[in-house]
PDB file of C-alpha atoms in Angstrom:
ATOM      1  CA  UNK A   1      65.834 114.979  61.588  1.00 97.00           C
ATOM      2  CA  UNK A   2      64.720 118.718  60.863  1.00 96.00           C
ATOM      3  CA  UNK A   3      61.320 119.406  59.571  1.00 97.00           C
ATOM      4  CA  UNK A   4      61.315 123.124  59.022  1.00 96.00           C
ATOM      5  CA  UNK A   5      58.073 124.514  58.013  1.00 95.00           C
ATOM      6  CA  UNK A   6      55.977 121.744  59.350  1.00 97.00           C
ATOM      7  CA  UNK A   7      53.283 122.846  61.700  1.00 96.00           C
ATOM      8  CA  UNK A   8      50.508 121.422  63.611  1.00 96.00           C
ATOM      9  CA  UNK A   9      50.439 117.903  65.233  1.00 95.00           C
ATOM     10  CA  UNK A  10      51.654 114.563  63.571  1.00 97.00           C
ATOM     11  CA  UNK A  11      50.113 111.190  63.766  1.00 97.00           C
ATOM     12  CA  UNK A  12      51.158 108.004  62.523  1.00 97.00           C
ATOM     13  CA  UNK A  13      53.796 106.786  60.913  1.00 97.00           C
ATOM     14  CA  UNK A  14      55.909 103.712  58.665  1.00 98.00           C
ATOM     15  CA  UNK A  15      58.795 102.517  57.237  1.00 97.00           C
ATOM     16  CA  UNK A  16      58.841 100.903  53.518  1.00 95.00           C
ATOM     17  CA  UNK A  17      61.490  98.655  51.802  1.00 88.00           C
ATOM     18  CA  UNK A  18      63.390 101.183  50.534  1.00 91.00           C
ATOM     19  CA  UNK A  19      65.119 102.994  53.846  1.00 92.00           C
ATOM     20  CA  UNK A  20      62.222 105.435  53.832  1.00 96.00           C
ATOM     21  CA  UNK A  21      60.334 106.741  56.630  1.00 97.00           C
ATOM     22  CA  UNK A  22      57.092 108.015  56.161  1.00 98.00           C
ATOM     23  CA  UNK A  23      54.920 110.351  58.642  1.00 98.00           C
ATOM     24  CA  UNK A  24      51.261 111.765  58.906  1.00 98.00           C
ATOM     25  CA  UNK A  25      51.514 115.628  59.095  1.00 98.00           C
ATOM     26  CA  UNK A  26      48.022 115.384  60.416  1.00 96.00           C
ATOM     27  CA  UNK A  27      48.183 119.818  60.707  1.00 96.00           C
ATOM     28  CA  UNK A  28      49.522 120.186  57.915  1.00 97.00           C
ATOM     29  CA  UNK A  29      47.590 118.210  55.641  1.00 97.00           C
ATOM     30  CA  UNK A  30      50.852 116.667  54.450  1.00 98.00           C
ATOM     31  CA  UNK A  31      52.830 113.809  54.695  1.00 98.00           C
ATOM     32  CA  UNK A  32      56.496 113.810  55.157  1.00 98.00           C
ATOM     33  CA  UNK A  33      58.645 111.718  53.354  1.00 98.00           C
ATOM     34  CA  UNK A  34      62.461 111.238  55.098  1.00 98.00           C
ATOM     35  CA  UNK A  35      65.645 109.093  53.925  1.00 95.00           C
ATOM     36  CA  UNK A  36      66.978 107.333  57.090  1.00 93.00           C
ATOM     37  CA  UNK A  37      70.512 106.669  55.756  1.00 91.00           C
ATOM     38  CA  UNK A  38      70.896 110.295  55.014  1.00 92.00           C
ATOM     39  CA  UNK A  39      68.965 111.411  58.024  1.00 93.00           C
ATOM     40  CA  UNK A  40      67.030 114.341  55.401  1.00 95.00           C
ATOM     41  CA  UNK A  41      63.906 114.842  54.519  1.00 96.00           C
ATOM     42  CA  UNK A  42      63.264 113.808  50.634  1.00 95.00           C
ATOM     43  CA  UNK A  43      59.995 114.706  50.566  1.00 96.00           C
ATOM     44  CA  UNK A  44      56.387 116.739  51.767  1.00 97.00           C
ATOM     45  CA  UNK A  45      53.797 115.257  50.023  1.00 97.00           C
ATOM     46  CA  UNK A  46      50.266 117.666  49.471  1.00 95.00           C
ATOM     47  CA  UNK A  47      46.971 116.716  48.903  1.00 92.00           C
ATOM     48  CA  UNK A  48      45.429 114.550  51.461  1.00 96.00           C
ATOM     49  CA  UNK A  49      43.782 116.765  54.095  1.00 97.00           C
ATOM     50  CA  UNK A  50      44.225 115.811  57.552  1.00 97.00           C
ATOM     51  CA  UNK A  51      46.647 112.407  57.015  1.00 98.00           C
ATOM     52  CA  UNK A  52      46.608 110.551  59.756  1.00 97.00           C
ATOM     53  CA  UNK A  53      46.622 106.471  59.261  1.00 97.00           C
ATOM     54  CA  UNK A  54      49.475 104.644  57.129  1.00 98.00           C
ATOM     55  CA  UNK A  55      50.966 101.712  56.331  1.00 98.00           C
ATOM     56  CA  UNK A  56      53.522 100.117  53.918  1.00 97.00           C
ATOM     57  CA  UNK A  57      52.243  96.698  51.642  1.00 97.00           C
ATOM     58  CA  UNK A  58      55.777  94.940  51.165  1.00 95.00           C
ATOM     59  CA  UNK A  59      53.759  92.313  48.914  1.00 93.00           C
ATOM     60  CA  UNK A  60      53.365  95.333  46.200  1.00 94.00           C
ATOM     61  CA  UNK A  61      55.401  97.924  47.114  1.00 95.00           C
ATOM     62  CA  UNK A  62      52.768 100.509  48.036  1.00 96.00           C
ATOM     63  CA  UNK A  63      52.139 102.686  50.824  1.00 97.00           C
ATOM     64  CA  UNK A  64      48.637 103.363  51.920  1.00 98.00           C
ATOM     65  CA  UNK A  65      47.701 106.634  53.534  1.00 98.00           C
ATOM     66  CA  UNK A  66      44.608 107.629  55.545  1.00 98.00           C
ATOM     67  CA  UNK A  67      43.251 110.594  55.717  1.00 97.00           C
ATOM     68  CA  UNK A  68      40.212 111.899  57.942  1.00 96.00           C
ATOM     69  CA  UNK A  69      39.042 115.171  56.472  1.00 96.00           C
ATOM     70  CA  UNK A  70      38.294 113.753  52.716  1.00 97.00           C
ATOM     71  CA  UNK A  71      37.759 110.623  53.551  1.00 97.00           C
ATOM     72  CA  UNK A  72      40.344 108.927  50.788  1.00 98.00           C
ATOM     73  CA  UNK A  73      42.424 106.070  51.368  1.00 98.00           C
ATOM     74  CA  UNK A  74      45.341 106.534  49.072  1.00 98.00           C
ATOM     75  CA  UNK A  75      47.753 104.201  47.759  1.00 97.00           C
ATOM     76  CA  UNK A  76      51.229 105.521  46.313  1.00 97.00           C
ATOM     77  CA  UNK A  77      53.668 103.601  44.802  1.00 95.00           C
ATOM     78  CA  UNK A  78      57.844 103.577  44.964  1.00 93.00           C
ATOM     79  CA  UNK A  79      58.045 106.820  43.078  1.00 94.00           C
ATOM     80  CA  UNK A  80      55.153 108.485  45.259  1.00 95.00           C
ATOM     81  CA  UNK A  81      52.774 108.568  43.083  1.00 95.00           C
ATOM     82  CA  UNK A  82      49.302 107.823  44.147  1.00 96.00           C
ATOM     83  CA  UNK A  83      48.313 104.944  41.661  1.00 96.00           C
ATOM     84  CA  UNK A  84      44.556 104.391  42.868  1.00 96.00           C
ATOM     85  CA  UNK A  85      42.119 105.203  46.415  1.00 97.00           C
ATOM     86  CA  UNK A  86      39.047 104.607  47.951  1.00 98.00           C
ATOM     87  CA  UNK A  87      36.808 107.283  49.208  1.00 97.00           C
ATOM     88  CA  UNK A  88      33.503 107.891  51.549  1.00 97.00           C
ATOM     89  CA  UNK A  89      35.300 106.852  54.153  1.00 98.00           C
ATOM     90  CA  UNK A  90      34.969 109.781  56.632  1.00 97.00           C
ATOM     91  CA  UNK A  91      37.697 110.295  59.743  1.00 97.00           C
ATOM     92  CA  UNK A  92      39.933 107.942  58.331  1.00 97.00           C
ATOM     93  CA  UNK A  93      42.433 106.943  60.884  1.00 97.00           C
ATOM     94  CA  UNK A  94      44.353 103.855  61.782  1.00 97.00           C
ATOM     95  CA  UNK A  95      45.384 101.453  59.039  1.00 98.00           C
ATOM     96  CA  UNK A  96      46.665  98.034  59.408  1.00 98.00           C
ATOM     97  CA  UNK A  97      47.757  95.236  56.776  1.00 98.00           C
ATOM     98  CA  UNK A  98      46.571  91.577  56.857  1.00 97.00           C
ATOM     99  CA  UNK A  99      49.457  89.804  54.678  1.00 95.00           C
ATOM    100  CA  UNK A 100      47.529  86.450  55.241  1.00 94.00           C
ATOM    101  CA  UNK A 101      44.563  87.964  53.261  1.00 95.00           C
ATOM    102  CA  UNK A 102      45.810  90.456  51.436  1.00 96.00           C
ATOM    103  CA  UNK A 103      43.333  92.738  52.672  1.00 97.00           C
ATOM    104  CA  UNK A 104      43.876  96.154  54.561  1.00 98.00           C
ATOM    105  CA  UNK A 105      41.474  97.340  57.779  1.00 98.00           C
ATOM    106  CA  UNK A 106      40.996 101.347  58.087  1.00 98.00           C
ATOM    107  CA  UNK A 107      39.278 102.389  60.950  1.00 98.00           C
ATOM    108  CA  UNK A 108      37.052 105.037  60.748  1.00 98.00           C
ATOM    109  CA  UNK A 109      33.660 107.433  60.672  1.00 97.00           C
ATOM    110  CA  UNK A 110      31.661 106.959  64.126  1.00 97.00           C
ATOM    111  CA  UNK A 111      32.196 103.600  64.067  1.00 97.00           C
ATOM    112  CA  UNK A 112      33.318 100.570  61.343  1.00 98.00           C
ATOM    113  CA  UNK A 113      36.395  99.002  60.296  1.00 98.00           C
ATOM    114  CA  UNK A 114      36.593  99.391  56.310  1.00 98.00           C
ATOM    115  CA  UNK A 115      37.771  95.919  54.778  1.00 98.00           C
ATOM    116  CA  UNK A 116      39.910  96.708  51.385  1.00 98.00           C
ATOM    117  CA  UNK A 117      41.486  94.770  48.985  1.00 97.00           C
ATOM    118  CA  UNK A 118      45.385  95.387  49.097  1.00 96.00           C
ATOM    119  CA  UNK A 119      45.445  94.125  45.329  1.00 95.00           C
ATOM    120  CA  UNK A 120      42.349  96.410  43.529  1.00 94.00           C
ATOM    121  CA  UNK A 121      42.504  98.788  45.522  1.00 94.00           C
ATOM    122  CA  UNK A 122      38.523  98.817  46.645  1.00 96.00           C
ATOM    123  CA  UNK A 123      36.333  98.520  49.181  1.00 97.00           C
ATOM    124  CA  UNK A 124      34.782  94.863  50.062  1.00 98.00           C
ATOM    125  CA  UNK A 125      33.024  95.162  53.040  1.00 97.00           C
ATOM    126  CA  UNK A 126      32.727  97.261  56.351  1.00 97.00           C
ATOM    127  CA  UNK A 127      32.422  95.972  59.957  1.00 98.00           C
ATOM    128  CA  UNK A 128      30.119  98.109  62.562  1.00 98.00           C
ATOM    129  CA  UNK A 129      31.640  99.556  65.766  1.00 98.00           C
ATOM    130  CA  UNK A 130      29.839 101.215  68.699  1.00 98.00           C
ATOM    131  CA  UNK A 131      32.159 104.627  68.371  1.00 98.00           C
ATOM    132  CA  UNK A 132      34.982 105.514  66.092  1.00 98.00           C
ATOM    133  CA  UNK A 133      37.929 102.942  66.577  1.00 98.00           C
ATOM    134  CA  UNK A 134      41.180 104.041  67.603  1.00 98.00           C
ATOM    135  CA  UNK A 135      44.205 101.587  67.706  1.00 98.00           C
ATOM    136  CA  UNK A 136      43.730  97.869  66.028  1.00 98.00           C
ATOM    137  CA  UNK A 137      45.925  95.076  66.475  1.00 98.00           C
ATOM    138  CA  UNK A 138      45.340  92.012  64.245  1.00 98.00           C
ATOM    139  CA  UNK A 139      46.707  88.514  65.100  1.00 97.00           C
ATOM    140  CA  UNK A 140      49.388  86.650  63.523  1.00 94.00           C
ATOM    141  CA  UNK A 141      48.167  83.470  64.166  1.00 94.00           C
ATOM    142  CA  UNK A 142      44.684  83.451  64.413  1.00 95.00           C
ATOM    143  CA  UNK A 143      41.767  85.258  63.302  1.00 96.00           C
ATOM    144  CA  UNK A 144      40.976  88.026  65.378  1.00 98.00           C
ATOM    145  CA  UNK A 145      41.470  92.034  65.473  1.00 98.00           C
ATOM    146  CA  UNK A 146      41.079  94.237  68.777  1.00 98.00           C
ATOM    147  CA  UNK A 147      40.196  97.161  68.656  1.00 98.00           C
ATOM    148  CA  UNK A 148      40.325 100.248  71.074  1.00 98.00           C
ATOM    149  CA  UNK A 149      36.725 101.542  71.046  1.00 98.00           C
ATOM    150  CA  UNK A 150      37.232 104.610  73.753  1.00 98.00           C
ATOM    151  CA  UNK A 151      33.528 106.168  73.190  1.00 97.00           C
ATOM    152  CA  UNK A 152      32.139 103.137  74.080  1.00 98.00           C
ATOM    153  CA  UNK A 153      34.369 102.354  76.616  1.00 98.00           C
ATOM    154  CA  UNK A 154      35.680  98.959  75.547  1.00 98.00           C
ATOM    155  CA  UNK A 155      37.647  96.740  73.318  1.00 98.00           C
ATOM    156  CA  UNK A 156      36.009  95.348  70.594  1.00 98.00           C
ATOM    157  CA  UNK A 157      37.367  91.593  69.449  1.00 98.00           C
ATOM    158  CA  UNK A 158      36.708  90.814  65.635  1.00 98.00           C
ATOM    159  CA  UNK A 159      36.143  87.934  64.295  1.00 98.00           C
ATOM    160  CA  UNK A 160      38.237  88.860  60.313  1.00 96.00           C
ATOM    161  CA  UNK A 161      37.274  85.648  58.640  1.00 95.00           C
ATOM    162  CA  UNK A 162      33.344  86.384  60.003  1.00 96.00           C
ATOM    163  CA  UNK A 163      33.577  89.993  59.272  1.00 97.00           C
ATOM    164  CA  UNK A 164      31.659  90.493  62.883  1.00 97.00           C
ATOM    165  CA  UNK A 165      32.342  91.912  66.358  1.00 98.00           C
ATOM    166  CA  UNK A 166      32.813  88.411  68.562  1.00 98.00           C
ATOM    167  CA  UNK A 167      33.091  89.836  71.926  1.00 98.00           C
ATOM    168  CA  UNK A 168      33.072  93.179  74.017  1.00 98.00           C
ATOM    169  CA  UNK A 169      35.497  93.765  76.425  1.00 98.00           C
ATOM    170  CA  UNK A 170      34.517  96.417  79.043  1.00 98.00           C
ATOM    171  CA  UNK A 171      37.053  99.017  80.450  1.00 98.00           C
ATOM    172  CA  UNK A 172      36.058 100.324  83.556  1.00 96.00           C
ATOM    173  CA  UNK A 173      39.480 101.140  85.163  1.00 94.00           C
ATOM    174  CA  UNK A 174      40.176 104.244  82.882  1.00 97.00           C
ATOM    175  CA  UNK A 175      38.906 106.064  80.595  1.00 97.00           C
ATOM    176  CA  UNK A 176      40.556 106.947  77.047  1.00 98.00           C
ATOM    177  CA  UNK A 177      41.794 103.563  75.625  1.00 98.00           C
ATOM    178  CA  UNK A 178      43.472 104.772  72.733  1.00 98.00           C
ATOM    179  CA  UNK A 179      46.823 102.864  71.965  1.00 98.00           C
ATOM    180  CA  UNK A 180      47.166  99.209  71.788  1.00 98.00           C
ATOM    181  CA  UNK A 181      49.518  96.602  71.710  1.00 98.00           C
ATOM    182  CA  UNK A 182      49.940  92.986  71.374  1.00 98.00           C
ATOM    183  CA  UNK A 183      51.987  90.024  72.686  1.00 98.00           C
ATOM    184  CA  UNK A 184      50.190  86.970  70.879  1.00 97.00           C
ATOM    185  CA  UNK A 185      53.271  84.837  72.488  1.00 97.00           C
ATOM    186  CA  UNK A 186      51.998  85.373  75.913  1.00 98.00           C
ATOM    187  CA  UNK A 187      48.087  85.970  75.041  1.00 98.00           C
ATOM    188  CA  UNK A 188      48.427  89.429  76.669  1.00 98.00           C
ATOM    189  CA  UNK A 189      47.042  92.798  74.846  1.00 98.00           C
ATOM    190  CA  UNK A 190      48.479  95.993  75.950  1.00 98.00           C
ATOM    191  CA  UNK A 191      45.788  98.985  76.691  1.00 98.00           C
ATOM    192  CA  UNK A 192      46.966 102.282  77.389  1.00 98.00           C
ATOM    193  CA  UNK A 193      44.077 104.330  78.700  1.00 98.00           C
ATOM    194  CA  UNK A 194      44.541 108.653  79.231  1.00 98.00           C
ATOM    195  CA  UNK A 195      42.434 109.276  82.345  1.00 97.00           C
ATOM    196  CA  UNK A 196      43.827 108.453  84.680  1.00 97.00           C
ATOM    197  CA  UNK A 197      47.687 107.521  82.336  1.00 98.00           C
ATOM    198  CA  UNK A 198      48.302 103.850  83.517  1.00 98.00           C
ATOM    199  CA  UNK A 199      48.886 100.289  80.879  1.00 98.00           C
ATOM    200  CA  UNK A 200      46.300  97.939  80.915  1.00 98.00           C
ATOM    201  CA  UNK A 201      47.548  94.469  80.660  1.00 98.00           C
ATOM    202  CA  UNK A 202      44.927  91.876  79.223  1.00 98.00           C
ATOM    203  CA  UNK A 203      44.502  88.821  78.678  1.00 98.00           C
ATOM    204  CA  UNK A 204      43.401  87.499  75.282  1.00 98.00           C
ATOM    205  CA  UNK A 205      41.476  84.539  75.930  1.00 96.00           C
ATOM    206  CA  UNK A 206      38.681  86.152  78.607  1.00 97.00           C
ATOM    207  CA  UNK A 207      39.386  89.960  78.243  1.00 98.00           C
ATOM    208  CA  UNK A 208      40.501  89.988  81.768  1.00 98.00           C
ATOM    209  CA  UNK A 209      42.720  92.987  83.197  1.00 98.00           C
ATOM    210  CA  UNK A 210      45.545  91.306  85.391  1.00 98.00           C
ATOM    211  CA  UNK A 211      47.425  94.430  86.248  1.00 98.00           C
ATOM    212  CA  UNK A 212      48.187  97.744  85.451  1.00 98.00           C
ATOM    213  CA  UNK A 213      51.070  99.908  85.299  1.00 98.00           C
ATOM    214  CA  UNK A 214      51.167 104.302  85.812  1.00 98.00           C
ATOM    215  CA  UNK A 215      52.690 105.767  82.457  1.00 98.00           C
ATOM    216  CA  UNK A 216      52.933 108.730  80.481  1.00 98.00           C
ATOM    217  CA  UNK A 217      49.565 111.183  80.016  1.00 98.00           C
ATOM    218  CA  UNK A 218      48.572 111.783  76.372  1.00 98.00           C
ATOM    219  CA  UNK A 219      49.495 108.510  75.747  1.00 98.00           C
ATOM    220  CA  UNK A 220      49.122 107.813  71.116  1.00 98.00           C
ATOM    221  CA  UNK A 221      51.636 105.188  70.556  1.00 98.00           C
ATOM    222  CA  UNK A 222      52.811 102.055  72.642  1.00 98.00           C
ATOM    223  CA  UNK A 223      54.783  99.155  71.138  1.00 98.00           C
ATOM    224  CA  UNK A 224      55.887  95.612  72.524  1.00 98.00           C
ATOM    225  CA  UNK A 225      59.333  94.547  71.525  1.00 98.00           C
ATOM    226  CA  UNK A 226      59.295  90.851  71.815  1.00 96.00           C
ATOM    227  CA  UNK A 227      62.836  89.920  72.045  1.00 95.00           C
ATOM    228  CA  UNK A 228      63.749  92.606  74.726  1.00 96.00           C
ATOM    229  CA  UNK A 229      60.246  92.131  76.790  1.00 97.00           C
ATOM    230  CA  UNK A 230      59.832  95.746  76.754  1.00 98.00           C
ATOM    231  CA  UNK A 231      57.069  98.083  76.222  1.00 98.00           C
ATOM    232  CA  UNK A 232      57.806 101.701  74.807  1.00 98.00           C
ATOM    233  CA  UNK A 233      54.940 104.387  75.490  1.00 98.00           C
ATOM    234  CA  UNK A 234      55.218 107.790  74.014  1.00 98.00           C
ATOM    235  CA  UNK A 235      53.227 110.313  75.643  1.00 98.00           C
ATOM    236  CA  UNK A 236      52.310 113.855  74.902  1.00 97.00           C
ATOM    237  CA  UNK A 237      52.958 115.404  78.575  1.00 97.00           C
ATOM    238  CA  UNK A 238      56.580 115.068  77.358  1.00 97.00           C
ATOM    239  CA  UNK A 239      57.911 111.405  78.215  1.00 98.00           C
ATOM    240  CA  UNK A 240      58.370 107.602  77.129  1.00 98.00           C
ATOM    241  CA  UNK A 241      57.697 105.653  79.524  1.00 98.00           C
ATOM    242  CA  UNK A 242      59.551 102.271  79.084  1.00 98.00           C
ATOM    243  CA  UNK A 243      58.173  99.151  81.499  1.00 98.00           C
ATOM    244  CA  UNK A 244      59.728  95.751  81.319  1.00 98.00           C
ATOM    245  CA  UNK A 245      57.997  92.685  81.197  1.00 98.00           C
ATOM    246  CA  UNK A 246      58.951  90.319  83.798  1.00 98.00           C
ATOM    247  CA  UNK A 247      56.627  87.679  82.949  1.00 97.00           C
ATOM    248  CA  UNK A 248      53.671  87.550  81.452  1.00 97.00           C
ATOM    249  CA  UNK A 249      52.064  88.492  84.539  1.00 97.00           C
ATOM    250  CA  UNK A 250      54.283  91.085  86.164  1.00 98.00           C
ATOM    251  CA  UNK A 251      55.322  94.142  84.438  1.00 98.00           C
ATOM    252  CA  UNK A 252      57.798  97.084  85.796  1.00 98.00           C
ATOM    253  CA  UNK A 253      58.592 100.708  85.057  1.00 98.00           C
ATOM    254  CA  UNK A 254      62.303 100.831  84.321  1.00 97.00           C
ATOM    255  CA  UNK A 255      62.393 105.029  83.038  1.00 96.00           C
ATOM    256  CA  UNK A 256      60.543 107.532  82.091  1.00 96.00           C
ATOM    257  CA  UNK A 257      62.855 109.338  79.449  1.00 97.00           C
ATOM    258  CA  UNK A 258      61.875 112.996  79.095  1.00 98.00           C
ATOM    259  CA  UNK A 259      61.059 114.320  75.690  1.00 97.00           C
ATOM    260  CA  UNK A 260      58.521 117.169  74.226  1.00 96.00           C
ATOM    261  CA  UNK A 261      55.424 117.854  74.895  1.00 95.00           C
ATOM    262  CA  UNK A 262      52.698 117.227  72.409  1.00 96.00           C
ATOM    263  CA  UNK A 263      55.229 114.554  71.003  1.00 97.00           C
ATOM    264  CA  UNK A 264      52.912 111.477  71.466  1.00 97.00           C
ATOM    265  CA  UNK A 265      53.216 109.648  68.323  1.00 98.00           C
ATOM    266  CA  UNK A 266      56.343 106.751  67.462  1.00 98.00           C
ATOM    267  CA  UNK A 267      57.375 103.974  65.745  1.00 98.00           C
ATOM    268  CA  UNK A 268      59.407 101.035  66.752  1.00 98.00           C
ATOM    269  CA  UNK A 269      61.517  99.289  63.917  1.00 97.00           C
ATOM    270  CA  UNK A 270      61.004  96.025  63.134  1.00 95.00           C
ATOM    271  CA  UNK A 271      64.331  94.565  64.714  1.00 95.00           C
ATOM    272  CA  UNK A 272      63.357  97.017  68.164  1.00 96.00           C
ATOM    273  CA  UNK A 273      66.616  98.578  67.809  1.00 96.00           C
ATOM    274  CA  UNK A 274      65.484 102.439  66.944  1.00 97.00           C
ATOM    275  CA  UNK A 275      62.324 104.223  68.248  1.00 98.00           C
ATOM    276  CA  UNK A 276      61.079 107.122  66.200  1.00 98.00           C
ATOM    277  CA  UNK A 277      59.622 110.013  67.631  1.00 98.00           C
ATOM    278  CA  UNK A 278      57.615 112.689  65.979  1.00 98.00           C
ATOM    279  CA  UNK A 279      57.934 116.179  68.299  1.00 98.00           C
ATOM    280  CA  UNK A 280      55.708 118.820  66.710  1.00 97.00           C
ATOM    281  CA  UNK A 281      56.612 122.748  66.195  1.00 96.00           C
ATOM    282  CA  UNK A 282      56.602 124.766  68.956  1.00 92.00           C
ATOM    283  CA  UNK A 283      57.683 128.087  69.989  1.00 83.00           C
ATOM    284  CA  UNK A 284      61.410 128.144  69.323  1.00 84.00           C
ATOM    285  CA  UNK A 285      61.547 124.674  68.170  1.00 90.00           C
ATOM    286  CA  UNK A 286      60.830 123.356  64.292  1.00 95.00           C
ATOM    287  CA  UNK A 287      59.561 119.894  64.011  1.00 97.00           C
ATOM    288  CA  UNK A 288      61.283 117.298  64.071  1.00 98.00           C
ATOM    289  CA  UNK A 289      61.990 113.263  64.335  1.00 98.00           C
ATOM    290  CA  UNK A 290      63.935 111.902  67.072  1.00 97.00           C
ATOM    291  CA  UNK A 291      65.971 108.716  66.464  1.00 97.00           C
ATOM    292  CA  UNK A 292      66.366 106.895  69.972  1.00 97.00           C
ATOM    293  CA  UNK A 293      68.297 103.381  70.132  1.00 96.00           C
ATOM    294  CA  UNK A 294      67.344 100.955  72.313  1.00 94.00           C
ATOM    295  CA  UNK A 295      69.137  99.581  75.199  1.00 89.00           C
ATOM    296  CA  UNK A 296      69.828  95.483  74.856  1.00 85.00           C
TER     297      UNK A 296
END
């Protein structure tokens, strides 16, 4: 799906309720709307400088958008229009929703998760970090959030109901623990660290690294498709590295699918059938997002 005119690097990205695919034009302080069905773009949206974090709110309809260089967390409704924000919230990244509590988690500044309320659209509370946070995963069925803490070198385990760090879980086998996943089935978290490029694999209980796996450099997105026991890492040296779970304990490269380079950011669907991939302008190439479907 063409993006012509687009420049700069994109970060993250979401799907809503209504077939629409939204993505963090991060350079150029836009964020680009696109119809799926139609495979089109349906809209750039101005305004927030520097987008980067966002996330769709099925309960209301809304879409939530981060952005680091103002500092606003933005909420838009089904006709795009942003209906309320929050501000002072400075290098505003990675946004996640907690349907359980109705409450959304922005990570940002040098270090704090911002606690918001999905419904009011305000601020309740923030949570201290030792350096800005990076990727956050929040469990399904319990209580906790981990969160990629690269400046300090760790993972930091929230405790959401406590609205305090529980537990600090050192990485000393890389460096540059940016994307995370999560498989809560098997009580494994997924690190992918940047220096050197290899997957982490955790375990949830002590923090424990049981193996680890070479991937893709530049490493900004990994996901864990349950049903398939895959992993999908995009990577900005130009490849997705795809590893299969064997068991909870074993893990295996299966490809390493040559892309773009600089195209590090993706999203899987919900059902793990399509991975989107956001490949930035280059010379002789506009942006664009790659649709890839997943093998069974």
């Amino acid at each position: 799906i063409a993006l012509p005119g687009v420049k700069g690097r994109f970060d993250h990205m979401a799907l809503d309720g209504r077939g629409r695919f939204w993505l963090t034009a991060l350079g150029n302080n836009s964020v680009e709307v696109l119809n799926l069905d139609g495979g089109e773009r349906i809209e750039s949206i101005k305004g927030p400088k520097e987008p980067q974090g966002v996330a769709f709110i099925p309960d209301l309809d809304r879409i939530v958008v981060a952005s680091g260089e103002d500092g606003i967390v933005r909420y838009l409704d089904e006709s795009l229009k942003v209906v309320g924000s929050v501000e002072g919230l400075e290098d505003a990244d990675n946004v996640r929703y907690d349907a359980r509590e109705k409450r959304i988690y922005v990570g940002y500044g040098k270090g704090a998760l911002a606690v918001l309320d999905a419904e009011r659209m305000s601020k309740l509370s923030e949570i201290p970090l030792d350096g800005h946070p990076e990727s956050l995963q929040l469990e399904q069925r319990g209580a906790r959030i981990f969160v990629n803490v690269p400046d300090a070198k760790h993972v930091a385990v929230v405790d959401r109901e406590k609205g305090k760090v529980a537990a600090k879980w050192p990485i000393k086998e890389a460096r540059g623990n940016y994307p995370m996943a999560l498989d809560e089935g098997h009580g494994r978290l997924f690190v992918v660290c940047r220096k050197p490029a290899k997957l982490l694999v955790l375990e949830t209980e002590s923090g424990k690294v049981l193996t680890s796996v070479e991937c893709t450099g530049d490493a900004d997105d990994v996901f864990y498709d349950a049903a398939r026991g895959r992993i999908y890492i995009s990577g900005g040296e130009g490849y997705i590295s795809i590893i299969d779970q064997i068991d909870a304990d074993h893990y295996r490269p299966v490809a390493k699918l040559p892309t773009a380079s600089g195209a590090r950011t993706s999203l899987l669907s919900p059902d793990g059938t399509r991975l989107y991939l956001a490949v930035p302008h280059a010379l002789g190439r506009e942006a664009e997002v790659r649709v890839y479907r997943t093998a069974p």
